[in-house]
Amino acid sequence: MKPIQVGLLGIGTVGSGVFHVLKRNQAEIQRRAGRGIEIAMVADLDVARAQSIVGDGVRVVNDARQVIANPDIDIVVELIGGYGIAKALVMEAIDAGKHVVTANKALLAVHGTEIFAAAQAKGVMVAFEAAVAGGIPIIKALREGLTANQIQWVAGIINGTTNFILSEMRDKGLDFDVVLKEAQRLGYAEADPTFDIEGVDAAHKATIMSAIAFGIPVQFDKAHVEGITKLEAADIRYAEQLGYRIKLLGITKRAQEGIELRVHPCLVPAKRLIANVEGAMNAVVVQGDAVGTTLYYGKGAGSEPTASAVIADLVDVTRLHTADPLNRVPHLAFQPASMSDLPVLPMSEVVTSYYLRLRVADEAGVLAKVTGLLAEAGISIDAVLQREAEEGSRQTDLIILTHSTREGTMNDAIAQMQGLPTVLAPIVRIRKEELA
Ligand SMILES: NC(=O)c1ccc[n+]([C@@H]2O[C@H](COP(=O)([O-])OP(=O)(O)OC[C@H]3O[C@@H](n4cnc5c(N)ncnc54)[C@H](O)[C@@H]3O)[C@@H](O)[C@H]2O)c1
Ligand SMILES: N[C@@H](CCO)C(=O)O
Ligand code: NA
């Protein structure tokens, strides 16, 4: 049988990895797919660079629409990125009856509902393993491997750039800006690195996992998004002293009244495996009612790790190309007619535990006032760490770890404590998850 014909839109970091791995492992991949997979055409704005990657045997154009219009192309792989031209091209490819493979989490988190509906109507597949945690097969695990389970929660380190920054700051005492530059140099960061450091990239990925875990539409606009730019070195140190590490986590949870969907820095017990995931590595923990806790670990970014996921999708699409469109694995794991309308909860309804740091006057009775306000709010305390005032200073840090409470309740309690004359600076609050 003729190899399935693939058109690549964009041959940068990920696209070139796809080309090289497909070439290197061609025979093995064909044995798995049951059919050859051939990159027949490439579109990139930089035609000369693209041609130098693929050699003379592959046609390179600068207009992606020529790939979509080519009747010989069966699968279009979108590796341009962003919500702009990439969205138009993906919709046009679907409209032209092509299957689509993409690594573009931003696109799917924001426009996924429209894209999956169009693909469903047209009877084509949109595959996106590379969009979440790069090479880690987390989409496959959630959608297929864990399909027997009621998923209870998913929590992950799903942005390599920020995990790299936190690791380097902690281990080497380097400054944020220095480490960010290094992450960019190493190719981990997004084209616009604010997406990484402000938690947006992780929220894109958490949004996609949330949809698959709970059978809800993708709703990036409902996600709570906080990055690492406001984290202070003092909190990283105090967390360590209390037996925790601070990680930027993407979390989605099934709660009583709806679904939690949030990205923020989080204290995690240092003894958990995920707390020891360092550098640019990613890890996702999934809790299912039947399977219990499972952990997925690996490279969430980079040329060949991401290509590994793109090619897995190419193999899946190749295998399923001839299958009954109504009997394929559904895009969001649940049958389109069986999606749930459980709401994504506002952050005030999220239930979690907290680390609080208060800069307080070093005088008698402060601790009693603060703990009194927490007790009045019904928030119970897990641990307290009071620093000795530094020589010559009349201020000190008071660190409190709490048990679980509603975020709205905590907001009110923080406002009350902030009003105390002995609380001298804005209270630092970092959420905490035991993840067990
Ligand atoms: N780099 C990673 O580690 C990684 C990991 C997971 C997912 N992703 C996602 O994969 C996608 C690609 O990322 P990348 O790192 O390879 O980006 P990149 O910038 O290295 O490559 C993008 C390529 O697209 C080309 N391009 C831009 N506009 C084009 C257009 N209109 N028509 C044709 N080509 C065009 C560029 O010339 C470039 O070669 C993004 O959605 C990204 O979020 C990347
Ligand atoms: N910028 C992303 C790339 C992989 O999606 C990261 O740092 O994880
Ligand atoms: Na993946």
PDB file of C-alpha atoms and ligand atoms in Angstrom, residues 9-15 43-46 49 62 64 78-82 85 89 103-105 130-131 134 187 190 300-303 306, ligand 1:
ATOM      1  CA  LEU A   9       3.065  23.137   8.242  1.00  0.00           C
ATOM      2  CA  GLY A  10       6.091  24.669   9.994  1.00  0.00           C
ATOM      3  CA  ILE A  11       9.442  22.934  10.332  1.00  0.00           C
ATOM      4  CA  GLY A  12      11.084  24.610  13.332  1.00  0.00           C
ATOM      5  CA  THR A  13      12.128  22.890  16.570  1.00  0.00           C
ATOM      6  CA  VAL A  14       9.348  20.285  16.613  1.00  0.00           C
ATOM      7  CA  GLY A  15       8.889  19.938  12.849  1.00  0.00           C
ATOM      8  CA  ALA A  43       5.404  24.568   4.164  1.00  0.00           C
ATOM      9  CA  ASP A  44       7.572  27.069   6.021  1.00  0.00           C
ATOM     10  CA  LEU A  45       8.107  30.799   5.664  1.00  0.00           C
ATOM     11  CA  ASP A  46      11.848  30.099   5.533  1.00  0.00           C
ATOM     12  CA  ARG A  49      16.143  26.508   5.810  1.00  0.00           C
ATOM     13  CA  ASN A  62       6.170  28.940   1.666  1.00  0.00           C
ATOM     14  CA  ALA A  64       0.772  26.481   3.843  1.00  0.00           C
ATOM     15  CA  GLU A  78       0.333  21.913  12.217  1.00  0.00           C
ATOM     16  CA  LEU A  79       3.593  22.922  13.957  1.00  0.00           C
ATOM     17  CA  ILE A  80       3.474  26.691  13.525  1.00  0.00           C
ATOM     18  CA  GLY A  81       1.970  27.579  16.900  1.00  0.00           C
ATOM     19  CA  GLY A  82      -0.260  30.376  18.215  1.00  0.00           C
ATOM     20  CA  ILE A  85      -2.802  31.689  11.234  1.00  0.00           C
ATOM     21  CA  LEU A  89      -5.052  26.578   8.625  1.00  0.00           C
ATOM     22  CA  ALA A 103       1.286  20.236  19.107  1.00  0.00           C
ATOM     23  CA  ASN A 104      -0.498  23.543  19.618  1.00  0.00           C
ATOM     24  CA  LYS A 105      -1.920  23.632  23.153  1.00  0.00           C
ATOM     25  CA  ALA A 130       2.343  16.619  21.782  1.00  0.00           C
ATOM     26  CA  ALA A 131       0.228  19.508  23.064  1.00  0.00           C
ATOM     27  CA  GLY A 134       5.408  16.938  25.139  1.00  0.00           C
ATOM     28  CA  GLY A 187      14.816  26.213  23.658  1.00  0.00           C
ATOM     29  CA  GLU A 190       7.549  29.697  24.337  1.00  0.00           C
ATOM     30  CA  GLY A 300       7.789  17.886  28.242  1.00  0.00           C
ATOM     31  CA  ALA A 301       9.625  19.869  25.602  1.00  0.00           C
ATOM     32  CA  GLY A 302      12.413  19.709  23.049  1.00  0.00           C
ATOM     33  CA  SER A 303      12.706  18.681  19.443  1.00  0.00           C
ATOM     34  CA  THR A 306       7.915  16.342  21.247  1.00  0.00           C
TER      35      THR A 306
HETATM   36  N1  LIG B   1       9.397  23.383  21.202  1.00  0.00           N
HETATM   37  C1  LIG B   1       8.840  22.528  22.037  1.00  0.00           C
HETATM   38  O1  LIG B   1       9.523  21.912  22.844  1.00  0.00           O
HETATM   39  C2  LIG B   1       7.367  22.270  22.009  1.00  0.00           C
HETATM   40  C3  LIG B   1       6.822  21.266  22.830  1.00  0.00           C
HETATM   41  C4  LIG B   1       5.459  20.996  22.777  1.00  0.00           C
HETATM   42  C5  LIG B   1       4.658  21.722  21.923  1.00  0.00           C
HETATM   43  N2  LIG B   1       5.208  22.705  21.133  1.00  0.00           N
HETATM   44  C6  LIG B   1       4.334  23.412  20.218  1.00  0.00           C
HETATM   45  O2  LIG B   1       4.684  23.050  18.890  1.00  0.00           O
HETATM   46  C7  LIG B   1       4.440  24.124  18.019  1.00  0.00           C
HETATM   47  C8  LIG B   1       5.706  24.464  17.235  1.00  0.00           C
HETATM   48  O3  LIG B   1       6.712  24.845  18.164  1.00  0.00           O
HETATM   49  P1  LIG B   1       8.254  24.993  17.742  1.00  0.00           P
HETATM   50  O4  LIG B   1       9.009  25.074  19.007  1.00  0.00           O
HETATM   51  O5  LIG B   1       8.621  23.946  16.741  1.00  0.00           O
HETATM   52  O6  LIG B   1       8.220  26.431  17.056  1.00  0.00           O
HETATM   53  P2  LIG B   1       9.304  27.057  16.056  1.00  0.00           P
HETATM   54  O7  LIG B   1       9.159  28.512  16.166  1.00  0.00           O
HETATM   55  O8  LIG B   1      10.632  26.431  16.279  1.00  0.00           O
HETATM   56  O9  LIG B   1       8.789  26.575  14.623  1.00  0.00           O
HETATM   57  C9  LIG B   1       7.699  27.150  13.958  1.00  0.00           C
HETATM   58  C10 LIG B   1       7.978  27.098  12.460  1.00  0.00           C
HETATM   59  O10 LIG B   1       6.801  27.560  11.778  1.00  0.00           O
HETATM   60  C11 LIG B   1       7.217  28.393  10.691  1.00  0.00           C
HETATM   61  N3  LIG B   1       6.099  29.264  10.363  1.00  0.00           N
HETATM   62  C12 LIG B   1       5.668  30.364  11.011  1.00  0.00           C
HETATM   63  N4  LIG B   1       4.585  30.886  10.405  1.00  0.00           N
HETATM   64  C13 LIG B   1       4.343  30.089   9.336  1.00  0.00           C
HETATM   65  C14 LIG B   1       3.363  30.107   8.297  1.00  0.00           C
HETATM   66  N5  LIG B   1       2.423  31.042   8.227  1.00  0.00           N
HETATM   67  N6  LIG B   1       3.402  29.130   7.353  1.00  0.00           N
HETATM   68  C15 LIG B   1       4.364  28.178   7.404  1.00  0.00           C
HETATM   69  N7  LIG B   1       5.317  28.116   8.362  1.00  0.00           N
HETATM   70  C16 LIG B   1       5.294  29.069   9.308  1.00  0.00           C
HETATM   71  C17 LIG B   1       8.453  29.108  11.222  1.00  0.00           C
HETATM   72  O11 LIG B   1       9.248  29.594  10.145  1.00  0.00           O
HETATM   73  C18 LIG B   1       9.137  28.008  12.030  1.00  0.00           C
HETATM   74  O12 LIG B   1      10.037  27.273  11.240  1.00  0.00           O
HETATM   75  C19 LIG B   1       3.883  25.249  18.893  1.00  0.00           C
HETATM   76  O13 LIG B   1       2.480  25.175  18.915  1.00  0.00           O
HETATM   77  C20 LIG B   1       4.440  24.910  20.259  1.00  0.00           C
HETATM   78  O14 LIG B   1       3.660  25.447  21.317  1.00  0.00           O
HETATM   79  C21 LIG B   1       6.533  22.982  21.151  1.00  0.00           C
END
